[in-house]
Structures are given as structure tokens and as C-alpha cells.
XYZ file of C-alpha atoms in Angstrom:
264
model
C 190.110 115.258 312.826
C 192.748 112.754 313.926
C 196.300 114.122 313.889
C 198.623 112.423 311.418
C 201.532 111.206 313.516
C 205.038 111.004 312.184
C 208.245 109.791 313.804
C 210.761 112.576 314.284
C 214.147 112.206 312.601
C 215.855 114.300 315.259
C 214.556 115.187 318.739
C 212.813 118.582 319.006
C 214.476 121.297 321.065
C 214.203 121.316 324.840
C 212.135 124.520 324.544
C 209.644 122.832 322.192
C 209.321 119.848 324.498
C 208.823 122.118 327.513
C 206.060 124.013 325.682
C 204.353 120.739 324.744
C 204.429 119.687 328.420
C 202.418 122.705 329.585
C 198.964 121.227 328.817
C 199.957 118.094 330.733
C 200.945 120.226 333.727
C 197.506 121.816 333.586
C 195.554 118.572 333.288
C 197.918 116.423 335.364
C 198.810 112.780 334.810
C 197.741 110.438 333.388
C 197.949 111.974 329.928
C 194.410 112.544 328.659
C 193.059 110.556 325.677
C 192.432 113.778 323.750
C 196.071 114.880 323.901
C 197.321 115.307 320.326
C 200.527 117.370 320.434
C 202.781 115.967 317.704
C 205.940 117.261 319.436
C 205.666 114.672 322.207
C 203.706 111.992 320.360
C 206.283 112.028 317.569
C 209.255 111.405 319.861
C 211.312 108.399 318.826
C 211.175 107.016 322.364
C 207.375 107.241 322.343
C 207.139 105.501 318.975
C 209.531 102.727 320.044
C 207.510 102.004 323.190
C 204.125 102.047 321.443
C 202.467 98.698 320.810
C 200.886 100.225 317.673
C 202.714 103.429 316.622
C 199.993 104.171 314.050
C 197.429 104.507 316.860
C 197.408 107.834 318.719
C 196.074 106.274 321.932
C 198.886 103.733 321.873
C 201.385 106.573 321.661
C 199.608 108.401 324.486
C 199.961 105.321 326.681
C 203.677 105.149 325.851
C 204.124 108.875 326.544
C 202.351 108.529 329.880
C 204.733 105.749 330.868
C 207.790 107.771 329.858
C 206.680 110.811 331.861
C 206.000 108.749 334.973
C 209.354 106.996 334.642
C 211.290 110.238 334.157
C 209.498 111.948 337.051
C 210.321 109.002 339.299
C 214.040 109.641 338.728
C 214.231 113.415 338.353
C 217.924 114.291 338.918
C 217.272 117.003 341.500
C 216.709 115.956 345.099
C 215.082 119.266 346.059
C 212.678 119.407 343.133
C 211.878 115.732 342.569
C 208.960 115.510 344.994
C 207.518 118.945 344.076
C 207.694 117.858 340.428
C 205.710 114.686 341.130
C 203.152 116.741 343.046
C 202.897 119.288 340.236
C 202.197 116.605 337.637
C 199.724 114.755 339.868
C 201.933 111.709 340.330
C 202.415 111.983 344.113
C 199.924 110.185 346.391
C 196.777 112.245 346.963
C 197.309 114.565 343.991
C 195.676 112.625 341.165
C 192.602 114.436 339.906
C 193.379 117.674 341.750
C 193.137 120.917 339.782
C 196.429 122.509 338.834
C 196.057 125.320 341.399
C 195.856 122.857 344.272
C 198.771 120.819 342.923
C 200.822 123.967 342.418
C 200.163 125.181 345.967
C 201.164 121.826 347.461
C 204.245 121.637 345.243
C 205.248 125.120 346.390
C 204.994 124.026 350.035
C 207.038 120.909 349.290
C 209.735 123.064 347.682
C 209.625 125.697 350.420
C 208.478 128.588 348.232
C 205.547 130.986 348.143
C 202.987 129.872 345.528
C 203.393 132.816 343.161
C 207.202 132.564 343.197
C 206.931 128.832 342.575
C 204.617 129.321 339.591
C 206.778 132.003 337.982
C 210.272 130.666 338.669
C 210.384 127.100 340.025
C 207.682 125.483 337.911
C 209.362 126.516 334.606
C 212.615 125.070 335.964
C 210.904 121.745 336.726
C 209.268 121.605 333.303
C 212.532 122.384 331.539
C 214.389 119.782 333.614
C 211.824 117.159 332.619
C 211.987 118.336 329.003
C 215.755 117.848 329.003
C 215.354 114.311 330.357
C 212.848 113.514 327.624
C 215.211 114.983 325.032
C 218.004 112.728 326.325
C 215.703 109.711 326.280
C 214.859 110.407 322.642
C 218.554 110.383 321.750
C 218.740 106.704 322.730
C 216.596 105.754 319.749
C 217.467 105.688 316.066
C 214.621 106.009 313.517
C 214.309 103.126 311.100
C 216.197 103.490 307.842
C 217.453 101.293 305.045
C 221.078 101.504 306.227
C 220.740 98.770 308.852
C 222.641 95.555 309.578
C 221.357 92.262 308.076
C 217.525 92.140 308.095
C 215.852 91.049 311.297
C 212.544 89.369 311.967
C 211.359 90.482 315.365
C 208.286 90.025 317.484
C 208.182 92.960 319.873
C 210.843 92.490 322.530
C 210.361 88.725 322.841
C 213.468 86.527 322.446
C 211.820 84.190 319.928
C 214.197 82.748 317.321
C 212.593 83.132 313.899
C 213.430 81.593 310.545
C 214.905 84.915 309.465
C 217.359 84.870 312.356
C 219.083 81.773 310.960
C 218.381 82.245 307.260
C 222.075 82.818 306.555
C 225.426 82.676 308.307
C 225.581 86.505 308.469
C 222.088 86.792 309.920
C 222.775 84.107 312.535
C 226.085 85.735 313.551
C 224.384 89.130 313.802
C 221.615 87.730 316.015
C 224.204 86.031 318.217
C 226.154 89.291 318.592
C 222.944 91.186 319.421
C 221.897 88.672 322.040
C 225.295 88.600 323.746
C 225.490 92.388 323.811
C 221.999 92.838 325.246
C 222.665 90.092 327.800
C 225.626 92.071 329.121
C 223.674 95.353 329.015
C 220.989 93.835 331.230
C 223.626 92.245 333.464
C 225.250 95.667 333.852
C 221.906 97.242 334.720
C 221.311 94.525 337.330
C 224.755 95.085 338.864
C 224.310 98.866 338.933
C 220.980 98.410 340.704
C 222.565 95.971 343.170
C 225.355 98.390 344.057
C 222.905 101.246 344.619
C 220.606 98.974 346.645
C 223.457 97.855 348.904
C 224.500 101.464 349.488
C 221.069 102.236 350.921
C 220.097 98.843 352.352
C 223.273 97.006 353.445
C 223.323 93.229 353.213
C 223.394 92.950 356.996
C 223.393 96.242 358.933
C 224.453 94.436 362.121
C 227.708 93.205 360.576
C 229.482 96.206 359.047
C 232.499 94.229 357.804
C 230.258 91.754 355.981
C 228.204 94.575 354.471
C 231.328 96.323 353.233
C 232.628 93.101 351.701
C 229.346 92.416 349.901
C 229.254 95.968 348.536
C 232.882 95.711 347.383
C 232.087 92.472 345.557
C 229.054 94.089 343.932
C 231.139 97.047 342.748
C 233.726 94.649 341.321
C 231.009 92.765 339.412
C 229.566 96.045 338.124
C 232.943 97.253 336.895
C 233.554 93.918 335.165
C 230.282 94.286 333.242
C 231.125 97.887 332.308
C 234.379 96.685 330.753
C 232.598 93.788 329.034
C 229.892 96.026 327.553
C 232.486 98.493 326.259
C 234.355 95.693 324.476
C 231.167 94.239 322.988
C 229.911 97.668 321.880
C 233.143 98.374 320.021
C 233.129 94.900 318.476
C 229.531 95.389 317.339
C 230.257 98.842 315.866
C 233.281 97.473 314.016
C 231.172 94.720 312.450
C 227.734 96.272 311.991
C 227.913 100.038 312.519
C 226.146 102.298 315.009
C 222.624 100.880 314.743
C 221.548 98.210 317.192
C 218.093 96.655 317.263
C 215.950 95.538 320.185
C 212.512 94.357 319.212
C 210.953 97.042 317.018
C 213.259 99.823 318.235
C 216.752 100.882 317.257
C 219.354 102.412 319.536
C 222.676 104.105 319.084
C 225.182 101.427 320.122
C 227.344 103.957 321.950
C 224.330 104.953 324.107
C 223.939 101.489 325.617
C 226.006 102.269 328.713
C 223.762 105.247 329.429
C 220.699 103.146 328.693
C 221.859 100.620 331.301
C 222.215 103.439 333.832
C 225.970 104.146 333.696
C 226.981 107.719 332.790
C 230.160 108.486 334.733
C 232.607 108.003 331.872
C 230.343 108.710 328.867
């Protein structure tokens, strides 16, 4: 019998998410079509990324993408590669049984296999569960207490009749577009700064490289200030809910969504 899938009002606990991840550890990625755990499939982030939230397989596809994305940026340099091995995301591990993946992950982490299974693996799973919990906090479930009604078509920037059906609706759409434009500009500038730190503009000319990085940091900081101003202006006018396609976000979480967390 097909599981009836709801959208969670609040994210489940980290412990619940970690428990729901265990079958995926056993089977490895990608998430299997038969997976039907409502704890993960009901996550707001999963629902928001699903092309058809009413279809379980669509949610599974979205969940698979979230897990791969979170594992790619696990915030632990020592455990990031072992985690990707454990979940079958590292090259050469797809399709391996969990015992083989666990043994290789243990070697990557520098531990004996039994110690890894008992102590390190639970740490990895909980770390991933916490990331998924944080991701879910970026999304707000749909409710009736939203800004002026929107007509949206996925994440496409099409202007619909509803967007300009009234002065309020048009102003709201304009504010949304300007805010998201700066959020994406901030994300681009954050990525540029991090790229230049690792791959300098011209390694043979240190002074030039330092200048380019300094200019990139200045541009990033300008966008941070701009996004903060626009977020506060949006909250003052429309409240905490902000739409993007078929998903809603907490306006105050946009800096984190763009990749900036230092002063949140």
C-alpha cells in the first residue's frame, strides 16, 4: 500500500532523521524506489524540491539530491570523504554492499572497522541528520497567512497576469525579484571569494592575485549589506514569508541560504 505523504509543519528531531537515514546507509545511494519513510519524505525541503509532491517517487528523487548535496559539503574535513564512501557516493563505491563500504570508510578515516561502525559511523549519520534538519528550517510550509497571492510556474521567472493584477501584487513581485537577485549575487560573490582563495587569479603574480581577491571580498561584503537591507525592508512590508517558485522560505534565513553564516 502506498504511504500517504504529508508535509511536516516543523522539522523532526535530529535523532528521528538519523534513524530514518539508517536504511539508506545499508542500501547506499541512490535512494531506492521502494523507500517510504515518511520522516525524510515529509521534510519541507524535500517537498519544496519535488516536481510533484503528491508522487512518492518525485519526493525520493528530491531526497536523493538533497543527500548528495549535503554529503558533498559535510562540514568536517576528516569525516567528509569517509561519509561519502559510507553512503556509496565516492567513486568506486556505488553498488557495493554496506560491509565493503564500511571497511573502506574506516580505512579512509584511519580507524579499525569495528570501532568505525560503533563510534564513527553514528557520528557521521548524526552530522548529516543535523545538516538535513538545518536545511528543512529554510522552508516554510504553505499557509493562508501569506503576502499578496502569487501565480508561479516552478522556479521560472515568467511574469503572469496575477503578478500585475494590482498595484500591491506588482510591488510585491518587484520586491521579491530584487531580493532574490541580490541573494544570487551574494552567492556568486561568496563562491568567487572561495574560488580565488584556492585558485588565485594568477599564481605567478602574487600582488595581482591579492588585489583581485581583495576586490572580490569587497564585492561580497557589499552584497551582504545589500541583502540585509532588502531582507529587513521585505519583512517590514510583507512579514517573514518569502516565496520562490512553489516553495516558501523564512526571509531571515536567506543569508544562510546564500552560503553566508558568519554573523547569523
